[in-house]
């Protein structure tokens, strides 16, 4: 058995080692009725397709979904196998049909995808928009700086996030997600800085974010948020979505919980949360991280209400 470096903070323990954390999760098939008061601030352990129909409709003002991409991937005891476009279309439509009714009328939803899955999900969302079920607001692209080079193709170094709302009435807190950039060519009008400020770290400008994000660091072994989950999303990325599209004490829902990154980030930012994950080991990791968040609510790359550029 390999011994981890002292600097290696990766969360990776067995289901047996995490049994105490599992006791604080909700399990499908128990006496719990899945009322909103029951599931708030809880990790639900079970199959999302079985649990979604039991959840109360119009309950969540923000939903962040990170479903399996159409790539063969091992998730602890289960494996998602890549399929054809028609099969992945049916899979996606199935969970979306169950999830959309849970969104409040003034709610927002973000769906994480890779470039290939994005083609299928974009098609489905367009069909829903034509049926007046939702409004497609944008498609965010974020840069993954990790990954090995490809010899016979362009290296995949980006992923997409589809942004939709139920109506024209929705939350968008732009001042909460501005990014701090260094000012290279400071300009003054009558000796007064034009749209920039200065601190001990130099001249800077807090700018409105675009739909391309190149300031995200994918979790790695020396970061406290890192887990051994194969498709973990960065807390900084999730923080942008949560701060912009929800308000304090509102509930953020994630139907594909993984190691709990959405729930943990929501808790750190003063929101309630609810998440579903079928792998017991991942549920234990999520519960562990939620309890650690009570001691440390910091988010890498986000400090004093400001998102900072990535340090390359």
JSON list of C-alpha atoms in Angstrom, two decimals, residues 63 65 109-115 117-123 125-126 136-141 160-164 241:
[
{"chain": "A", "resi": 63, "resn": "UNK", "atom": "CA", "xyz": [-30.14, 23.45, -9.97]},
{"chain": "A", "resi": 65, "resn": "UNK", "atom": "CA", "xyz": [-26.40, 19.23, -12.88]},
{"chain": "A", "resi": 109, "resn": "UNK", "atom": "CA", "xyz": [-30.30, 25.74, -14.06]},
{"chain": "A", "resi": 110, "resn": "UNK", "atom": "CA", "xyz": [-26.77, 24.96, -15.20]},
{"chain": "A", "resi": 111, "resn": "UNK", "atom": "CA", "xyz": [-25.80, 21.73, -16.99]},
{"chain": "A", "resi": 112, "resn": "UNK", "atom": "CA", "xyz": [-22.15, 20.67, -17.21]},
{"chain": "A", "resi": 113, "resn": "UNK", "atom": "CA", "xyz": [-21.06, 18.86, -20.38]},
{"chain": "A", "resi": 114, "resn": "UNK", "atom": "CA", "xyz": [-18.06, 18.05, -22.53]},
{"chain": "A", "resi": 115, "resn": "UNK", "atom": "CA", "xyz": [-17.93, 19.16, -26.17]},
{"chain": "A", "resi": 117, "resn": "UNK", "atom": "CA", "xyz": [-22.28, 15.66, -25.03]},
{"chain": "A", "resi": 118, "resn": "UNK", "atom": "CA", "xyz": [-22.96, 19.37, -25.54]},
{"chain": "A", "resi": 119, "resn": "UNK", "atom": "CA", "xyz": [-24.23, 18.66, -29.05]},
{"chain": "A", "resi": 120, "resn": "UNK", "atom": "CA", "xyz": [-26.92, 16.32, -27.73]},
{"chain": "A", "resi": 121, "resn": "UNK", "atom": "CA", "xyz": [-27.92, 18.41, -24.73]},
{"chain": "A", "resi": 122, "resn": "UNK", "atom": "CA", "xyz": [-28.06, 21.57, -26.82]},
{"chain": "A", "resi": 123, "resn": "UNK", "atom": "CA", "xyz": [-30.49, 19.84, -29.18]},
{"chain": "A", "resi": 125, "resn": "UNK", "atom": "CA", "xyz": [-32.73, 22.23, -24.71]},
{"chain": "A", "resi": 126, "resn": "UNK", "atom": "CA", "xyz": [-33.58, 23.84, -28.07]},
{"chain": "A", "resi": 136, "resn": "UNK", "atom": "CA", "xyz": [-31.62, 29.15, -23.07]},
{"chain": "A", "resi": 137, "resn": "UNK", "atom": "CA", "xyz": [-29.58, 32.04, -21.69]},
{"chain": "A", "resi": 138, "resn": "UNK", "atom": "CA", "xyz": [-26.03, 31.13, -22.63]},
{"chain": "A", "resi": 139, "resn": "UNK", "atom": "CA", "xyz": [-23.39, 28.47, -23.01]},
{"chain": "A", "resi": 140, "resn": "UNK", "atom": "CA", "xyz": [-20.33, 29.00, -20.82]},
{"chain": "A", "resi": 141, "resn": "UNK", "atom": "CA", "xyz": [-17.03, 27.48, -21.87]},
{"chain": "A", "resi": 160, "resn": "UNK", "atom": "CA", "xyz": [-19.27, 23.68, -21.52]},
{"chain": "A", "resi": 161, "resn": "UNK", "atom": "CA", "xyz": [-22.00, 24.70, -19.08]},
{"chain": "A", "resi": 162, "resn": "UNK", "atom": "CA", "xyz": [-25.48, 25.33, -20.51]},
{"chain": "A", "resi": 163, "resn": "UNK", "atom": "CA", "xyz": [-27.35, 28.09, -18.68]},
{"chain": "A", "resi": 164, "resn": "UNK", "atom": "CA", "xyz": [-31.16, 28.08, -18.73]},
{"chain": "A", "resi": 241, "resn": "UNK", "atom": "CA", "xyz": [-22.79, 29.76, -10.57]}
]
